[in-house]
Amino acid sequence: GAGVSQSPSNKVTEKGKDVELRCDPISGHTALYWYRQSLGQGLEFLIYFQGNSAPDKSGLPSDRFSAERTGGSVSTLTIQRTQQEDSAVYLCASSLQGGREAETQYFGPGTRLLVL
Amino acid sequence: TQLLEQSPQFLSIQEGENLTVYCNSSSVFSSLQWYRQEPGEGPVLLVTVVTGGEVKKLKRLTFQFGDARKDSSLHITAAQPGDTGLYLCAGYQGAQKLVFGQGTRLTINP
């Protein structure tokens, strides 16, 4: 079976433009997570979706960031009016159920965003 | 301030040597996880430790969870070039929010 896929793999944009990043989770996984990884650093939690529940948006750094998950599957992370400090790798992960500690999260390869 | 502090942040050693990476926190975690990440890829889970004092072995890798469940270590015996990568520890805050250390970038030189 396919793993988590993300597109695009790389994105270069100009400051002030909007960008959309896509994540396709593993089929059957009800939980989906977005993280941000600055150059060579650990991961920073952004947002979590579980089934039809309201998402946990507590990690979004500003109101320029938003995410949605349509039909409980594909998710899109949108960054409006991008800034240079938004440059990072954006990673998506999915897990079978979510809401359980120690559950394995499966990560996609990430989208490398560069804001000029 | 990082909730999980890893040390060292960078480590470069020769093939065949042993090494230990540490993950420390002032907070108690019900479990800690270790991931390895290679360039251009997402992190891959290596192990989850859930019991204070627990030791888990994965071939040449030994993982330990501190008795107080505030720290963990990863020990690699006879390191190989294939062990090169970014090693991340992580723990759950609540049931869905995974927090990560800043990582240890390990380079094994042939």
Short mmCIF file of C-alpha atoms in Angstrom, two decimals:
data_model
loop_
_atom_site.label_atom_id
_atom_site.label_comp_id
_atom_site.label_asym_id
_atom_site.label_seq_id
_atom_site.Cartn_x
_atom_site.Cartn_y
_atom_site.Cartn_z
CA GLY A 1 0.00 0.00 0.00
CA ALA A 2 1.03 3.57 -0.63
CA GLY A 3 2.42 5.70 2.14
CA VAL A 4 1.67 9.34 2.88
CA SER A 5 2.21 11.50 -0.18
CA GLN A 6 2.70 15.25 -0.37
CA SER A 7 2.73 17.72 -3.21
CA PRO A 8 4.48 19.68 -4.43
CA SER A 9 7.80 18.32 -3.23
CA ASN A 10 9.37 21.76 -3.64
CA LYS A 11 7.80 25.21 -3.86
CA VAL A 12 9.50 28.54 -4.45
CA THR A 13 7.34 31.61 -4.06
CA GLU A 14 7.65 35.35 -3.67
CA LYS A 15 6.98 37.13 -0.42
CA GLY A 16 3.32 38.09 -0.17
CA LYS A 17 1.97 35.29 -2.37
CA ASP A 18 -0.37 32.56 -1.13
CA VAL A 19 0.62 28.88 -1.28
CA GLU A 20 -1.29 25.62 -0.94
CA LEU A 21 0.35 22.40 0.18
CA ARG A 22 -1.39 19.05 -0.26
CA CYS A 23 -1.30 15.85 1.77
CA ASP A 24 -2.74 12.44 0.88
CA PRO A 25 -2.78 10.25 4.00
CA ILE A 26 -2.60 6.47 4.12
CA SER A 27 -5.95 5.01 3.11
CA GLY A 28 -8.06 4.20 6.17
CA HIS A 29 -6.15 6.47 8.55
CA THR A 30 -8.56 8.76 10.36
CA ALA A 31 -5.97 11.04 11.97
CA LEU A 32 -3.88 13.56 10.04
CA TYR A 33 -1.20 15.93 11.33
CA TRP A 34 0.79 18.84 9.89
CA TYR A 35 4.24 19.79 11.19
CA ARG A 36 6.84 22.39 10.22
CA GLN A 37 10.58 21.69 10.28
CA SER A 38 13.04 24.52 10.05
CA LEU A 39 16.45 23.79 8.54
CA GLY A 40 18.01 20.83 10.33
CA GLN A 41 15.75 21.20 13.35
CA GLY A 42 13.07 19.19 15.07
CA LEU A 43 9.43 19.27 14.10
CA GLU A 44 6.90 21.85 15.28
CA PHE A 45 3.27 20.73 15.58
CA LEU A 46 0.84 22.83 13.53
CA ILE A 47 -2.60 21.19 13.35
CA TYR A 48 -4.36 17.84 13.92
CA PHE A 49 -7.49 16.38 12.32
CA GLN A 50 -9.34 13.35 13.65
CA GLY A 51 -12.32 12.06 11.73
CA ASN A 52 -15.17 14.56 11.76
CA SER A 53 -14.09 16.24 14.99
CA ALA A 54 -13.11 19.90 15.11
CA PRO A 55 -9.39 20.18 14.35
CA ASP A 56 -6.80 21.05 17.00
CA LYS A 57 -5.35 24.27 15.58
CA SER A 58 -3.29 25.14 18.64
CA GLY A 59 0.05 25.00 16.80
CA LEU A 60 -0.73 27.33 13.91
CA PRO A 61 1.74 30.25 14.24
CA SER A 62 -0.52 32.99 12.87
CA ASP A 63 -3.88 33.58 11.22
CA ARG A 64 -2.12 33.48 7.85
CA PHE A 65 -2.03 29.70 8.27
CA SER A 66 -5.11 27.55 7.74
CA ALA A 67 -5.84 23.95 6.88
CA GLU A 68 -8.78 21.87 5.83
CA ARG A 69 -9.46 18.21 5.34
CA THR A 70 -12.09 17.29 2.81
CA GLY A 71 -14.06 14.07 3.07
CA GLY A 72 -11.88 12.85 5.89
CA SER A 73 -9.02 12.16 3.51
CA VAL A 74 -6.95 14.73 1.59
CA SER A 75 -5.77 17.80 3.47
CA THR A 76 -4.59 21.19 2.26
CA LEU A 77 -2.43 23.58 4.26
CA THR A 78 -2.73 27.16 3.05
CA ILE A 79 -0.32 29.96 3.89
CA GLN A 80 -1.52 33.43 2.94
CA ARG A 81 0.74 36.42 2.31
CA THR A 82 3.87 34.33 2.76
CA GLN A 83 6.84 35.74 4.66
CA GLN A 84 10.49 34.72 4.45
CA GLU A 85 10.29 33.17 7.93
CA ASP A 86 7.70 30.72 6.54
CA SER A 87 10.51 28.99 4.61
CA ALA A 88 10.73 25.46 5.98
CA VAL A 89 9.84 21.85 5.26
CA TYR A 90 6.16 21.16 5.86
CA LEU A 91 5.54 17.55 6.85
CA CYS A 92 2.26 15.69 6.94
CA ALA A 93 1.65 12.51 8.93
CA SER A 94 -1.28 10.16 9.39
CA SER A 95 -2.17 7.54 11.98
CA LEU A 96 -4.82 4.87 12.21
CA GLN A 97 -7.09 6.35 14.86
CA GLY A 98 -5.50 9.34 16.57
CA GLY A 99 -6.26 10.33 20.13
CA ARG A 100 -4.11 7.54 21.54
CA GLU A 101 -0.69 8.14 22.97
CA ALA A 102 2.19 6.15 21.54
CA GLU A 103 0.27 5.54 18.30
CA THR A 104 2.60 5.38 15.31
CA GLN A 105 2.50 8.35 12.97
CA TYR A 106 3.58 7.78 9.38
CA PHE A 107 5.21 10.76 7.73
CA GLY A 108 5.25 11.92 4.15
CA PRO A 109 8.43 13.20 2.46
CA GLY A 110 7.50 16.83 3.03
CA THR A 111 7.14 19.96 0.94
CA ARG A 112 10.17 22.24 0.91
CA LEU A 113 8.93 25.82 0.82
CA LEU A 114 11.25 28.70 0.00
CA VAL A 115 9.91 32.24 0.22
CA LEU A 116 12.07 34.78 -1.60
CA THR B 1 12.51 26.78 25.44
CA GLN B 2 12.50 23.22 24.11
CA LEU B 3 10.33 20.80 26.04
CA LEU B 4 12.67 18.00 24.94
CA GLU B 5 16.39 18.75 24.86
CA GLN B 6 18.66 16.51 22.82
CA SER B 7 22.41 16.27 23.12
CA PRO B 8 24.69 16.40 21.36
CA GLN B 9 23.18 18.34 18.46
CA PHE B 10 25.96 17.19 16.12
CA LEU B 11 28.11 14.07 16.31
CA SER B 12 30.68 12.85 13.82
CA ILE B 13 32.51 9.60 14.57
CA GLN B 14 34.39 6.85 12.81
CA GLU B 15 32.84 3.58 11.69
CA GLY B 16 33.01 0.97 14.43
CA GLU B 17 32.83 3.39 17.36
CA ASN B 18 30.04 3.47 19.94
CA LEU B 19 27.89 6.50 20.72
CA THR B 20 25.07 7.65 22.94
CA VAL B 21 22.46 10.33 22.25
CA TYR B 22 20.43 11.84 25.08
CA CYS B 23 16.91 13.23 25.29
CA ASN B 24 16.02 15.12 28.47
CA SER B 25 13.00 16.97 29.82
CA SER B 26 11.80 18.52 33.05
CA SER B 27 8.36 17.07 32.29
CA VAL B 28 7.12 13.52 32.73
CA PHE B 29 6.05 11.70 29.59
CA SER B 30 3.90 8.57 29.52
CA SER B 31 5.95 7.43 26.52
CA LEU B 32 8.79 8.61 24.34
CA GLN B 33 9.53 7.80 20.74
CA TRP B 34 12.72 7.84 18.67
CA TYR B 35 12.71 8.62 14.95
CA ARG B 36 15.38 8.64 12.27
CA GLN B 37 15.16 11.03 9.35
CA GLU B 38 17.25 10.91 6.17
CA PRO B 39 17.67 13.84 3.77
CA GLY B 40 14.60 14.49 1.64
CA GLU B 41 12.42 12.12 3.63
CA GLY B 42 10.06 12.25 6.58
CA PRO B 43 10.96 10.81 9.98
CA VAL B 44 10.56 7.07 10.45
CA LEU B 45 9.67 5.63 13.84
CA LEU B 46 12.39 3.42 15.37
CA VAL B 47 10.92 2.62 18.77
CA THR B 48 8.41 3.62 21.44
CA VAL B 49 9.30 3.23 25.12
CA VAL B 50 6.40 3.28 27.56
CA THR B 51 7.59 1.97 30.95
CA GLY B 52 10.01 3.78 33.28
CA GLY B 53 13.34 1.93 33.26
CA GLU B 54 12.47 0.09 30.07
CA VAL B 55 15.28 -1.01 27.74
CA LYS B 56 14.59 -1.95 24.14
CA LYS B 57 17.09 -3.31 21.65
CA LEU B 58 16.86 -3.04 17.90
CA LYS B 59 19.90 -4.82 16.43
CA ARG B 60 22.84 -2.52 17.31
CA LEU B 61 20.58 0.18 18.77
CA THR B 62 19.64 0.20 22.46
CA PHE B 63 16.96 2.54 23.77
CA GLN B 64 16.40 3.31 27.43
CA PHE B 65 13.58 5.17 29.19
CA GLY B 66 14.53 6.80 32.48
CA ASP B 67 12.98 5.55 35.71
CA ALA B 68 11.25 8.90 36.23
CA ARG B 69 10.06 8.98 32.61
CA LYS B 70 11.68 12.34 31.99
CA ASP B 71 14.58 11.20 29.85
CA SER B 72 15.68 8.65 27.30
CA SER B 73 18.87 7.59 25.59
CA LEU B 74 19.83 5.93 22.33
CA HIS B 75 23.06 3.93 22.25
CA ILE B 76 24.54 2.66 19.00
CA THR B 77 27.18 -0.06 19.10
CA ALA B 78 29.76 -0.40 16.32
CA ALA B 79 28.30 2.44 14.25
CA GLN B 80 28.00 1.94 10.49
CA PRO B 81 27.84 4.56 7.71
CA GLY B 82 24.22 3.51 7.18
CA ASP B 83 23.42 4.86 10.67
CA THR B 84 24.04 8.39 9.40
CA GLY B 85 20.98 10.62 9.76
CA LEU B 86 19.00 12.96 11.99
CA TYR B 87 17.78 11.26 15.16
CA LEU B 88 14.74 12.79 16.84
CA CYS B 89 13.11 12.04 20.15
CA ALA B 90 9.44 12.87 20.63
CA GLY B 91 6.75 12.62 23.27
CA TYR B 92 3.02 13.17 23.35
CA GLN B 93 1.51 16.22 25.06
CA GLY B 94 -2.01 15.00 25.54
CA ALA B 95 -3.20 12.25 23.25
CA GLN B 96 -2.61 13.87 19.88
CA LYS B 97 0.11 16.51 20.04
CA LEU B 98 3.60 15.09 19.46
CA VAL B 99 6.46 17.35 20.56
CA PHE B 100 9.96 16.82 19.21
CA GLY B 101 13.47 17.51 20.36
CA GLN B 102 15.67 19.57 18.07
CA GLY B 103 17.44 16.47 16.83
CA THR B 104 20.94 14.98 16.77
CA ARG B 105 22.66 15.00 13.41
CA LEU B 106 24.85 11.90 13.31
CA THR B 107 27.58 11.31 10.73
CA ILE B 108 29.46 8.02 10.59
CA ASN B 109 32.67 8.26 8.60
CA PRO B 110 33.95 5.15 6.78
#
